[in-house]
Amino acid sequence: MEFEPVIGLEIHLQLATESKIFCSCSTEFGKPPNVNTCPVCLGLPGALPVLNRNVPEFAAQLGIALNCEVRLDSQFARKNYFYPDLPKAYQISQFDKPICEKGWLDIETESRGKSRIGITRIHMEEDAGKLIHSEDSNDSLVDLNRAGVPLLEIVSEPDVRSAEEAKIYMEKIHAIATTIGISDGDMEKGHLRCDANVSLRPSGQKEFGTRTETKNLNSFRFVKQAITYEMHRQREEILDGKTIIQETRLWDPDRKVTFSMRSKEEADEYRYFPDPDLPLVHLSTKIIETFRKNLPELPETKKQRFMEEHGLSVYDAEVLSVSKEISAYFENILSYGASPKIACNWVIGELTRVMNESGKSLHEIKITPENLADLTKLIESGEISNKIAKTIFEEMLNSAKTPAHIIEEKGLKQISDAGKLGQIAEELLAANQEQVEQYRAGKTKLIGFFVGQMMKQTRGKGNPAVINRLLKEKLEA
Ligand code: ADP
Ligand code: MG
Ligand code: ZN
């Protein structure tokens, strides 16, 4: 029997505010436990929450970017449950009047082409604290620094149809949120976490099957792996004649399996009710229109523009447009007159490699757009080979020197002197008579061999255009 997966995603996005959602405690990461706390986020009796105005404003901006209807008067509600990292025994969230609803996001995959994923809702809520299970004693410790950090929960319709689509959807939400600047999107700090709801149904059937929810997937790779695993697991269960039970599961990244955490039936009674401590959150139509007008260029639009204006491939345009920093850097290089294709290759090639290997962000890397533009111009005009360019690039990483300066200093200047190169070519041909014969007998691919040898002799400094011309002249003489 053929099965079709049905997937809906709930994404938690941490907002880039300096203070928490309902108090003025700092949201700074990495502080000693419980330093960023006060009576409000500790849940002490009598302490009252006051909403951080950035939070609904950020939520509205994301809602606009995701084609949602933004509610002018949304409401906070208490979601009641007990957990040691939730001192109030309720989480302030939103329930039946969330700030945004009924949006959509278009994605594209190789397997299904273009598809539109409905966004059911976006609501604001506070994060819980963190439990630390001590290894050397049997104690569990509570750190409430994270309690009250603002989150948006973005709930999708069950419109996703593959693990690949889920990953792309999550990447796109990340790209949009970081482009509009409402989240730092730092995956290592858990700024973006996804709960994946997965069910299977026989192909052609309309009704959905029973779903499981795998919680807290904090990387794009885990989302894809966990959904793939869950699809296989459910398929095996069904083929074995068993029924899928609705449950919450967790992903074990080491064993690469999902495992059951709790069954859903008993866990779901939150007794939501409007939070009496907080008034309705009002946004004016005027401010929403201002947000709409001032929304920065979104990754999708940027991608299309890069393809049209700069003639980039879909792949290149996609890679460049997902990050605000990288796309701005790229355009900065172009403003110094670099050719788009070569500039793109260096940005998504060498530059990205260095960022990945060193863990540095773009602004921590010393290479200025102007210097990188100079480098690409030298390559384009044929003044330096790609190999020399890489040497210069490495050097630029460690100093603020211009390519011209480095060429001068390191003696990397290209040899274009036909007399000098011609002499080297003569010697090379004399020493490789056999290959010369073969070339003349029609095996012209051997030109590559001769060019390679010439480059070796000149330690990469020979001008490839001149070398090619000289070799052809001599071989075809
Ligand atoms: P809950 O409140 O229990 O999390 P929701 O109805 O809000 O349940 O749904 C949560 C998520 O599960 C949504 O993203 C929704 O699209 C998805 N979903 C609902 N039904 C299914 C199903 N049968 N298979 C896969 N995903 C589903
Ligand atoms: Mg849920
Ligand atoms: Zn606080």
Short mmCIF file of C-alpha atoms and ligand atoms in Angstrom, two decimals:
data_model
loop_
_atom_site.label_atom_id
_atom_site.label_comp_id
_atom_site.label_asym_id
_atom_site.label_seq_id
_atom_site.Cartn_x
_atom_site.Cartn_y
_atom_site.Cartn_z
CA MET A 1 0.00 0.00 0.00
CA GLU A 2 1.20 3.51 -0.83
CA PHE A 3 1.04 6.12 1.93
CA GLU A 4 1.07 9.88 1.81
CA PRO A 5 2.48 11.89 4.71
CA VAL A 6 0.53 14.83 6.13
CA ILE A 7 2.64 17.25 8.13
CA GLY A 8 1.88 20.38 10.15
CA LEU A 9 4.58 22.41 11.88
CA GLU A 10 4.56 24.50 15.03
CA ILE A 11 7.59 26.76 15.15
CA HIS A 12 8.76 28.65 18.20
CA LEU A 13 10.73 31.73 17.32
CA GLN A 14 12.65 33.71 19.92
CA LEU A 15 12.36 37.46 19.42
CA ALA A 16 15.34 39.81 19.49
CA THR A 17 14.17 42.05 22.31
CA GLU A 18 16.57 43.27 24.98
CA SER A 19 14.16 42.66 27.80
CA LYS A 20 11.64 39.92 28.53
CA ILE A 21 8.03 39.97 27.41
CA PHE A 22 6.37 40.98 30.72
CA CYS A 23 9.19 42.46 32.83
CA SER A 24 12.36 44.46 32.32
CA CYS A 25 14.77 41.58 32.97
CA SER A 26 17.50 41.14 30.38
CA THR A 27 17.23 38.37 27.78
CA GLU A 28 21.01 38.07 27.54
CA PHE A 29 22.16 34.52 26.89
CA GLY A 30 24.79 32.69 28.92
CA LYS A 31 24.41 34.47 32.26
CA PRO A 32 24.87 32.51 35.53
CA PRO A 33 21.62 30.73 36.48
CA ASN A 34 18.77 32.89 37.78
CA VAL A 35 20.59 36.19 37.36
CA ASN A 36 18.08 37.52 34.84
CA THR A 37 15.05 37.25 37.11
CA CYS A 38 12.65 39.43 39.09
CA PRO A 39 9.37 38.90 40.98
CA VAL A 40 7.39 38.90 37.70
CA CYS A 41 9.32 36.17 35.88
CA LEU A 42 9.83 34.22 39.11
CA GLY A 43 6.05 34.11 39.40
CA LEU A 44 5.96 35.62 42.89
CA PRO A 45 2.45 36.38 44.21
CA GLY A 46 1.24 39.90 43.53
CA ALA A 47 3.75 40.69 40.79
CA LEU A 48 2.02 41.97 37.65
CA PRO A 49 3.05 41.57 34.01
CA VAL A 50 3.47 44.60 31.73
CA LEU A 51 3.74 43.90 28.02
CA ASN A 52 6.94 44.79 26.15
CA ARG A 53 5.61 46.80 23.21
CA ASN A 54 8.21 45.41 20.81
CA VAL A 55 6.62 41.99 21.02
CA PRO A 56 3.24 42.70 19.34
CA GLU A 57 5.01 44.97 16.87
CA PHE A 58 7.41 42.19 15.87
CA ALA A 59 4.53 39.72 15.70
CA ALA A 60 2.56 42.02 13.39
CA GLN A 61 5.58 42.47 11.11
CA LEU A 62 6.03 38.73 10.77
CA GLY A 63 2.29 38.34 10.22
CA ILE A 64 2.40 40.85 7.37
CA ALA A 65 5.41 39.09 5.83
CA LEU A 66 3.49 35.80 6.03
CA ASN A 67 0.34 37.24 4.46
CA CYS A 68 -1.71 37.01 7.65
CA GLU A 69 -4.67 39.00 8.89
CA VAL A 70 -3.45 41.02 11.87
CA ARG A 71 -5.93 41.31 14.74
CA LEU A 72 -6.32 44.84 16.09
CA ASP A 73 -7.30 43.67 19.59
CA SER A 74 -5.67 40.39 20.48
CA GLN A 75 -5.83 38.75 23.85
CA PHE A 76 -3.46 36.96 26.20
CA ALA A 77 -4.68 33.77 27.84
CA ARG A 78 -3.40 31.53 30.58
CA LYS A 79 -2.39 28.04 29.58
CA ASN A 80 -2.52 26.10 32.81
CA TYR A 81 -0.15 23.28 33.57
CA PHE A 82 2.36 22.47 36.22
CA TYR A 83 6.03 22.00 35.52
CA PRO A 84 9.02 22.80 37.76
CA ASP A 85 10.40 25.33 35.28
CA LEU A 86 7.08 27.19 35.17
CA PRO A 87 6.71 28.81 38.60
CA LYS A 88 3.29 30.41 38.00
CA ALA A 89 1.86 27.01 37.00
CA TYR A 90 0.55 28.69 33.88
CA GLN A 91 2.15 30.05 30.76
CA ILE A 92 0.93 33.36 29.38
CA SER A 93 0.08 32.66 25.77
CA GLN A 94 -2.76 33.41 23.37
CA PHE A 95 -5.71 31.18 22.62
CA ASP A 96 -8.82 32.16 20.69
CA LYS A 97 -7.75 35.70 19.82
CA PRO A 98 -4.17 35.36 18.56
CA ILE A 99 -2.46 38.37 17.02
CA CYS A 100 -2.21 36.89 13.49
CA GLU A 101 -4.23 34.33 11.54
CA LYS A 102 -4.90 32.96 8.06
CA GLY A 103 -1.63 33.56 6.26
CA TRP A 104 0.48 31.54 3.88
CA LEU A 105 4.00 30.91 2.70
CA ASP A 106 4.96 29.61 -0.74
CA ILE A 107 7.76 27.10 -0.98
CA GLU A 108 9.29 25.13 -3.80
CA THR A 109 10.82 21.67 -3.83
CA GLU A 110 12.09 19.40 -6.57
CA SER A 111 9.61 16.68 -5.73
CA ARG A 112 6.37 18.70 -5.63
CA GLY A 113 7.31 21.99 -7.28
CA LYS A 114 5.55 25.06 -5.91
CA SER A 115 3.24 24.62 -2.96
CA ARG A 116 1.45 27.01 -0.65
CA ILE A 117 1.62 26.25 3.07
CA GLY A 118 -1.18 27.80 5.08
CA ILE A 119 -0.29 29.61 8.28
CA THR A 120 -3.09 28.94 10.74
CA ARG A 121 -1.97 31.45 13.35
CA ILE A 122 0.90 33.30 14.96
CA HIS A 123 0.62 33.97 18.65
CA MET A 124 2.79 35.58 21.31
CA GLU A 125 3.87 33.77 24.44
CA GLU A 126 6.51 33.60 27.15
CA ASP A 127 9.20 30.94 27.23
CA ALA A 128 9.58 28.67 30.27
CA GLY A 129 12.75 28.22 32.31
CA LYS A 130 15.22 25.40 31.97
CA LEU A 131 15.78 22.30 34.06
CA ILE A 132 19.33 21.15 34.60
CA HIS A 133 19.60 17.53 35.62
CA SER A 134 22.77 17.34 37.65
CA GLU A 135 25.03 14.47 36.74
CA ASP A 136 26.85 13.99 40.02
CA SER A 137 23.83 14.12 42.31
CA ASN A 138 20.22 13.14 41.86
CA ASP A 139 19.14 16.74 41.92
CA SER A 140 17.39 18.69 39.22
CA LEU A 141 18.12 22.38 39.20
CA VAL A 142 15.99 25.18 37.83
CA ASP A 143 17.34 28.12 35.85
CA LEU A 144 14.72 30.80 35.23
CA ASN A 145 16.83 33.13 33.08
CA ARG A 146 14.85 32.01 30.06
CA ALA A 147 11.46 32.26 31.78
CA GLY A 148 9.61 35.17 30.20
CA VAL A 149 11.76 35.45 27.10
CA PRO A 150 9.38 36.41 24.26
CA LEU A 151 8.42 33.84 21.65
CA LEU A 152 6.19 33.73 18.66
CA GLU A 153 4.53 30.44 17.88
CA ILE A 154 3.84 30.00 14.19
CA VAL A 155 1.36 27.19 13.50
CA SER A 156 1.01 25.83 9.98
CA GLU A 157 -1.92 24.09 8.37
CA PRO A 158 -1.33 20.38 7.70
CA ASP A 159 -0.23 21.30 4.18
CA VAL A 160 3.32 20.00 4.20
CA ARG A 161 3.85 16.75 2.28
CA SER A 162 7.47 15.71 2.77
CA ALA A 163 10.42 15.99 5.13
CA GLU A 164 12.17 18.08 2.50
CA GLU A 165 9.27 20.55 2.35
CA ALA A 166 9.29 20.82 6.14
CA LYS A 167 12.97 21.68 6.14
CA ILE A 168 12.57 24.28 3.40
CA TYR A 169 9.55 25.80 5.14
CA MET A 170 11.54 26.14 8.37
CA GLU A 171 14.53 27.62 6.56
CA LYS A 172 12.26 30.15 4.91
CA ILE A 173 10.66 31.21 8.18
CA HIS A 174 14.19 31.67 9.53
CA ALA A 175 15.25 33.72 6.51
CA ILE A 176 12.16 35.94 6.73
CA ALA A 177 12.40 36.51 10.49
CA THR A 178 16.08 37.43 10.31
CA THR A 179 15.58 39.60 7.23
CA ILE A 180 12.89 41.67 8.91
CA GLY A 181 15.11 41.74 11.98
CA ILE A 182 12.71 40.43 14.61
CA SER A 183 14.93 37.49 15.62
CA ASP A 184 18.65 36.79 15.66
CA GLY A 185 17.76 33.32 14.44
CA ASP A 186 20.71 31.77 16.27
CA MET A 187 19.96 28.05 16.03
CA GLU A 188 22.64 27.11 18.55
CA LYS A 189 20.92 29.21 21.16
CA GLY A 190 17.56 27.64 20.35
CA HIS A 191 16.04 30.72 18.72
CA LEU A 192 14.08 28.53 16.32
CA ARG A 193 12.52 25.27 17.50
CA CYS A 194 10.06 23.18 15.61
CA ASP A 195 7.40 20.68 16.70
CA ALA A 196 6.58 18.37 13.80
CA ASN A 197 3.12 16.80 13.56
CA VAL A 198 3.23 13.80 11.26
CA SER A 199 0.57 11.37 10.11
CA LEU A 200 0.16 8.97 7.20
CA ARG A 201 -2.88 8.19 5.09
CA PRO A 202 -3.33 5.74 2.24
CA SER A 203 -2.71 7.58 -1.03
CA GLY A 204 -5.98 8.90 -2.39
CA GLN A 205 -7.74 8.93 0.98
CA LYS A 206 -9.13 12.28 2.07
CA GLU A 207 -9.30 11.91 5.85
CA PHE A 208 -6.14 12.41 7.83
CA GLY A 209 -4.57 9.62 9.85
CA THR A 210 -3.64 9.87 13.53
CA ARG A 211 -0.65 12.12 14.11
CA THR A 212 2.28 12.15 16.43
CA GLU A 213 4.03 15.34 17.48
CA THR A 214 7.82 15.31 17.71
CA LYS A 215 8.86 18.20 19.90
CA ASN A 216 11.73 20.62 20.07
CA LEU A 217 13.62 20.03 16.85
CA ASN A 218 16.23 22.74 16.96
CA SER A 219 17.99 22.38 13.63
CA PHE A 220 16.89 22.16 9.99
CA ARG A 221 18.67 18.82 9.69
CA PHE A 222 16.89 17.36 12.72
CA VAL A 223 13.50 18.38 11.33
CA LYS A 224 14.19 16.50 8.13
CA GLN A 225 15.67 13.46 9.88
CA ALA A 226 12.98 13.20 12.53
CA ILE A 227 10.12 13.46 10.04
CA THR A 228 11.73 10.91 7.74
CA TYR A 229 12.17 8.55 10.67
CA GLU A 230 8.61 9.09 11.89
CA MET A 231 7.19 8.39 8.42
CA HIS A 232 9.05 5.08 8.27
CA ARG A 233 8.12 4.12 11.79
CA GLN A 234 4.43 4.81 11.29
CA ARG A 235 4.44 2.94 7.99
CA GLU A 236 5.94 -0.13 9.63
CA GLU A 237 3.41 0.04 12.47
CA ILE A 238 0.48 0.31 10.08
CA LEU A 239 1.73 -2.51 7.86
CA ASP A 240 2.14 -4.59 11.02
CA GLY A 241 -1.57 -4.09 11.69
CA LYS A 242 -1.02 -1.80 14.66
CA THR A 243 -2.73 1.55 15.19
CA ILE A 244 -0.87 4.82 15.61
CA ILE A 245 -1.62 6.49 18.91
CA GLN A 246 -1.68 10.24 19.22
CA GLU A 247 1.34 11.04 21.31
CA THR A 248 4.15 13.46 21.92
CA ARG A 249 7.57 12.18 20.95
CA LEU A 250 11.14 13.39 21.22
CA TRP A 251 14.07 13.14 18.81
CA ASP A 252 17.26 11.44 19.87
CA PRO A 253 19.93 12.93 17.61
CA ASP A 254 22.55 10.36 18.63
CA ARG A 255 20.51 7.26 17.92
CA LYS A 256 18.58 9.03 15.17
CA VAL A 257 15.17 7.82 16.40
CA THR A 258 12.05 9.38 17.86
CA PHE A 259 10.74 7.99 21.14
CA SER A 260 7.52 8.41 23.07
CA MET A 261 7.38 11.08 25.77
CA ARG A 262 3.71 11.04 26.71
CA SER A 263 0.43 10.10 25.15
CA LYS A 264 -1.67 13.07 24.21
CA GLU A 265 -5.09 12.22 25.69
CA GLU A 266 -4.29 13.01 29.27
CA ALA A 267 -1.89 15.86 28.59
CA ASP A 268 -4.17 18.23 26.77
CA GLU A 269 -6.41 19.93 29.33
CA TYR A 270 -4.95 23.40 29.67
CA ARG A 271 -8.10 25.20 30.79
CA TYR A 272 -7.27 28.32 28.86
CA PHE A 273 -8.91 31.52 30.00
CA PRO A 274 -8.23 35.23 29.29
CA ASP A 275 -5.45 36.54 31.52
CA PRO A 276 -7.13 39.06 33.86
CA ASP A 277 -3.77 40.74 34.52
CA LEU A 278 -3.34 41.94 30.94
CA PRO A 279 -5.52 44.23 28.83
CA LEU A 280 -6.27 43.52 25.16
CA VAL A 281 -3.29 44.26 22.93
CA HIS A 282 -4.33 47.06 20.63
CA LEU A 283 -2.62 47.86 17.34
CA SER A 284 -3.87 50.73 15.18
CA THR A 285 -4.55 50.26 11.48
CA LYS A 286 -2.16 53.12 10.96
CA ILE A 287 0.78 51.33 12.55
CA ILE A 288 -0.01 48.16 10.64
CA GLU A 289 0.02 50.10 7.38
CA THR A 290 3.33 51.67 8.38
CA PHE A 291 4.78 48.21 9.00
CA ARG A 292 3.47 47.05 5.66
CA LYS A 293 5.06 49.98 3.88
CA ASN A 294 8.39 49.65 5.66
CA LEU A 295 8.77 45.93 5.37
CA PRO A 296 12.24 45.24 3.96
CA GLU A 297 12.67 43.29 0.76
CA LEU A 298 11.85 39.68 1.62
CA PRO A 299 14.14 36.78 0.64
CA GLU A 300 11.82 35.55 -2.12
CA THR A 301 11.61 38.95 -3.81
CA LYS A 302 15.34 39.37 -3.43
CA LYS A 303 15.95 35.99 -5.01
CA GLN A 304 13.85 36.90 -8.05
CA ARG A 305 15.61 40.22 -8.34
CA PHE A 306 19.07 38.62 -8.15
CA MET A 307 18.07 36.31 -10.98
CA GLU A 308 16.71 39.11 -13.13
CA GLU A 309 19.17 41.90 -12.39
CA HIS A 310 22.35 39.91 -12.01
CA GLY A 311 21.59 36.87 -14.14
CA LEU A 312 22.24 34.43 -11.30
CA SER A 313 20.97 30.83 -11.33
CA VAL A 314 18.06 29.85 -9.08
CA TYR A 315 20.48 28.05 -6.80
CA ASP A 316 22.92 30.95 -6.48
CA ALA A 317 20.13 33.47 -5.95
CA GLU A 318 18.53 31.27 -3.32
CA VAL A 319 21.73 30.78 -1.32
CA LEU A 320 22.54 34.49 -1.41
CA SER A 321 19.08 35.72 -0.50
CA VAL A 322 18.41 33.71 2.66
CA SER A 323 20.72 35.83 4.78
CA LYS A 324 20.33 39.55 5.13
CA GLU A 325 24.04 40.02 5.88
CA ILE A 326 25.25 37.91 3.01
CA SER A 327 22.97 39.44 0.42
CA ALA A 328 23.87 42.95 1.55
CA TYR A 329 27.56 42.07 1.40
CA PHE A 330 27.14 40.65 -2.09
CA GLU A 331 25.42 43.77 -3.35
CA ASN A 332 28.08 45.85 -1.72
CA ILE A 333 30.74 44.02 -3.74
CA LEU A 334 28.77 44.67 -6.90
CA SER A 335 28.61 48.36 -6.10
CA TYR A 336 32.40 48.41 -6.54
CA GLY A 337 32.02 47.08 -10.04
CA ALA A 338 32.58 43.35 -9.57
CA SER A 339 30.97 40.93 -11.99
CA PRO A 340 27.95 39.25 -10.33
CA LYS A 341 28.80 35.66 -11.22
CA ILE A 342 32.42 35.80 -9.99
CA ALA A 343 31.41 37.76 -6.88
CA CYS A 344 28.68 35.21 -6.16
CA ASN A 345 31.14 32.33 -6.49
CA TRP A 346 33.49 33.89 -3.98
CA VAL A 347 30.76 34.75 -1.51
CA ILE A 348 29.02 31.38 -1.50
CA GLY A 349 32.31 29.55 -1.99
CA GLU A 350 35.42 30.70 -0.14
CA LEU A 351 33.77 33.26 2.11
CA THR A 352 31.05 30.90 3.32
CA ARG A 353 33.60 28.15 3.82
CA VAL A 354 35.71 30.41 6.04
CA MET A 355 32.61 31.45 8.01
CA ASN A 356 31.59 27.83 8.55
CA GLU A 357 35.06 26.66 9.49
CA SER A 358 35.85 29.52 11.85
CA GLY A 359 32.33 29.99 13.22
CA LYS A 360 32.81 33.71 12.56
CA SER A 361 30.06 35.94 11.32
CA LEU A 362 30.53 38.09 8.25
CA HIS A 363 31.33 41.27 10.15
CA GLU A 364 34.05 39.49 12.12
CA ILE A 365 35.86 38.64 8.91
CA LYS A 366 38.32 41.29 7.84
CA ILE A 367 37.74 41.20 4.09
CA THR A 368 35.96 44.36 3.02
CA PRO A 369 33.54 44.26 0.08
CA GLU A 370 35.82 46.70 -1.71
CA ASN A 371 38.87 44.42 -1.42
CA LEU A 372 36.93 41.36 -2.50
CA ALA A 373 35.57 43.35 -5.45
CA ASP A 374 39.16 44.25 -6.43
CA LEU A 375 40.13 40.61 -6.23
CA THR A 376 37.30 39.49 -8.50
CA LYS A 377 38.14 42.25 -10.98
CA LEU A 378 41.74 41.03 -11.17
CA ILE A 379 40.47 37.53 -11.89
CA GLU A 380 38.05 38.75 -14.51
CA SER A 381 40.63 40.76 -16.37
CA GLY A 382 42.90 37.70 -16.38
CA GLU A 383 45.59 39.46 -14.37
CA ILE A 384 45.70 36.70 -11.77
CA SER A 385 44.81 33.03 -11.88
CA ASN A 386 42.24 31.48 -9.56
CA LYS A 387 45.05 29.80 -7.68
CA ILE A 388 46.86 33.06 -6.96
CA ALA A 389 43.50 34.60 -6.08
CA LYS A 390 43.05 32.00 -3.35
CA THR A 391 46.49 32.80 -1.94
CA ILE A 392 45.60 36.49 -1.89
CA PHE A 393 42.24 35.71 -0.31
CA GLU A 394 43.89 33.78 2.54
CA GLU A 395 46.22 36.70 3.11
CA MET A 396 43.33 39.16 3.12
CA LEU A 397 41.74 37.18 5.95
CA ASN A 398 44.64 38.11 8.19
CA SER A 399 45.21 41.68 7.19
CA ALA A 400 43.31 44.63 5.87
CA LYS A 401 45.68 44.93 2.90
CA THR A 402 44.36 45.40 -0.61
CA PRO A 403 44.91 42.69 -3.24
CA ALA A 404 47.28 45.03 -5.13
CA HIS A 405 49.35 45.51 -2.00
CA ILE A 406 49.53 41.77 -1.35
CA ILE A 407 50.52 41.04 -4.96
CA GLU A 408 53.33 43.58 -4.70
CA GLU A 409 54.52 42.42 -1.30
CA LYS A 410 54.47 38.68 -2.00
CA GLY A 411 55.77 38.91 -5.54
CA LEU A 412 52.61 37.34 -6.91
CA LYS A 413 52.58 39.53 -9.94
CA GLN A 414 51.58 37.66 -13.02
CA ILE A 415 54.14 36.81 -15.67
CA SER A 416 52.76 37.95 -19.00
CA ASP A 417 56.07 38.48 -20.75
CA ALA A 418 55.79 36.43 -23.94
CA GLY A 419 59.57 36.16 -24.28
CA LYS A 420 60.02 34.65 -20.85
CA LEU A 421 57.00 32.37 -21.10
CA GLY A 422 57.96 31.37 -24.65
CA GLN A 423 61.32 30.17 -23.44
CA ILE A 424 59.77 28.06 -20.72
CA ALA A 425 57.35 26.64 -23.32
CA GLU A 426 60.20 25.70 -25.66
CA GLU A 427 61.98 23.83 -22.90
CA LEU A 428 58.76 22.10 -21.89
CA LEU A 429 58.01 20.87 -25.41
CA ALA A 430 61.58 19.69 -25.85
CA ALA A 431 61.36 17.64 -22.68
CA ASN A 432 58.01 16.08 -23.62
CA GLN A 433 58.43 15.02 -27.23
CA GLU A 434 56.06 12.09 -26.85
CA GLN A 435 53.12 14.27 -25.81
CA VAL A 436 53.98 16.75 -28.54
CA GLU A 437 53.71 13.94 -31.14
CA GLN A 438 50.37 12.83 -29.70
CA TYR A 439 49.06 16.39 -29.74
CA ARG A 440 50.04 16.83 -33.34
CA ALA A 441 48.41 13.49 -34.15
CA GLY A 442 45.10 14.95 -33.01
CA LYS A 443 45.01 14.44 -29.24
CA THR A 444 44.48 18.16 -28.63
CA LYS A 445 43.15 17.59 -25.14
CA LEU A 446 46.80 17.40 -24.14
CA ILE A 447 46.83 21.19 -24.15
CA GLY A 448 45.62 20.88 -20.55
CA PHE A 449 48.71 18.89 -19.64
CA PHE A 450 51.04 21.50 -21.12
CA VAL A 451 49.21 24.40 -19.48
CA GLY A 452 49.37 22.57 -16.16
CA GLN A 453 53.13 22.07 -16.53
CA MET A 454 53.62 25.71 -17.42
CA MET A 455 51.67 26.77 -14.35
CA LYS A 456 53.82 24.50 -12.24
CA GLN A 457 57.00 25.99 -13.69
CA THR A 458 55.78 29.51 -13.02
CA ARG A 459 54.35 28.61 -9.61
CA GLY A 460 50.90 29.65 -10.72
CA LYS A 461 52.03 33.07 -11.83
CA GLY A 462 52.01 32.54 -15.58
CA ASN A 463 49.26 34.41 -17.42
CA PRO A 464 46.92 31.62 -18.58
CA ALA A 465 45.79 33.51 -21.68
CA VAL A 466 49.34 34.16 -22.86
CA ILE A 467 50.40 30.60 -22.02
CA ASN A 468 47.53 29.14 -24.00
CA ARG A 469 48.27 31.30 -27.00
CA LEU A 470 52.01 30.52 -26.97
CA LEU A 471 51.52 26.79 -26.55
CA LYS A 472 49.05 26.62 -29.43
CA GLU A 473 51.36 28.60 -31.66
CA LYS A 474 54.27 26.30 -30.93
CA LEU A 475 52.37 23.03 -31.02
CA GLU A 476 50.54 23.87 -34.19
CA ALA A 477 53.54 25.42 -35.93
P1 ADP B 1 -2.56 20.90 19.27
O1 ADP B 1 -3.18 22.09 19.89
O2 ADP B 1 -2.85 19.63 19.95
O3 ADP B 1 -1.09 21.07 19.05
P2 ADP B 1 -3.60 21.67 16.68
O4 ADP B 1 -4.94 21.34 16.13
O5 ADP B 1 -3.35 23.06 17.06
O6 ADP B 1 -3.27 20.70 17.86
O7 ADP B 1 -2.55 21.25 15.57
C1 ADP B 1 -1.22 21.39 15.76
C2 ADP B 1 -0.50 21.12 14.46
O8 ADP B 1 -0.77 19.81 13.98
C3 ADP B 1 -0.85 22.06 13.31
O9 ADP B 1 0.33 22.47 12.70
C4 ADP B 1 -1.69 21.20 12.39
O10 ADP B 1 -1.50 21.59 11.03
C5 ADP B 1 -1.11 19.83 12.60
N1 ADP B 1 -2.04 18.71 12.37
C6 ADP B 1 -3.32 18.60 12.76
N2 ADP B 1 -3.83 17.41 12.38
C7 ADP B 1 -2.83 16.73 11.76
C8 ADP B 1 -2.72 15.43 11.17
N3 ADP B 1 -3.72 14.58 11.16
N4 ADP B 1 -1.52 15.10 10.64
C9 ADP B 1 -0.49 15.94 10.66
N5 ADP B 1 -0.53 17.16 11.20
C10 ADP B 1 -1.69 17.56 11.75
MG MG B 2 0.78 21.61 19.69
ZN ZN B 3 11.84 39.40 35.24
#
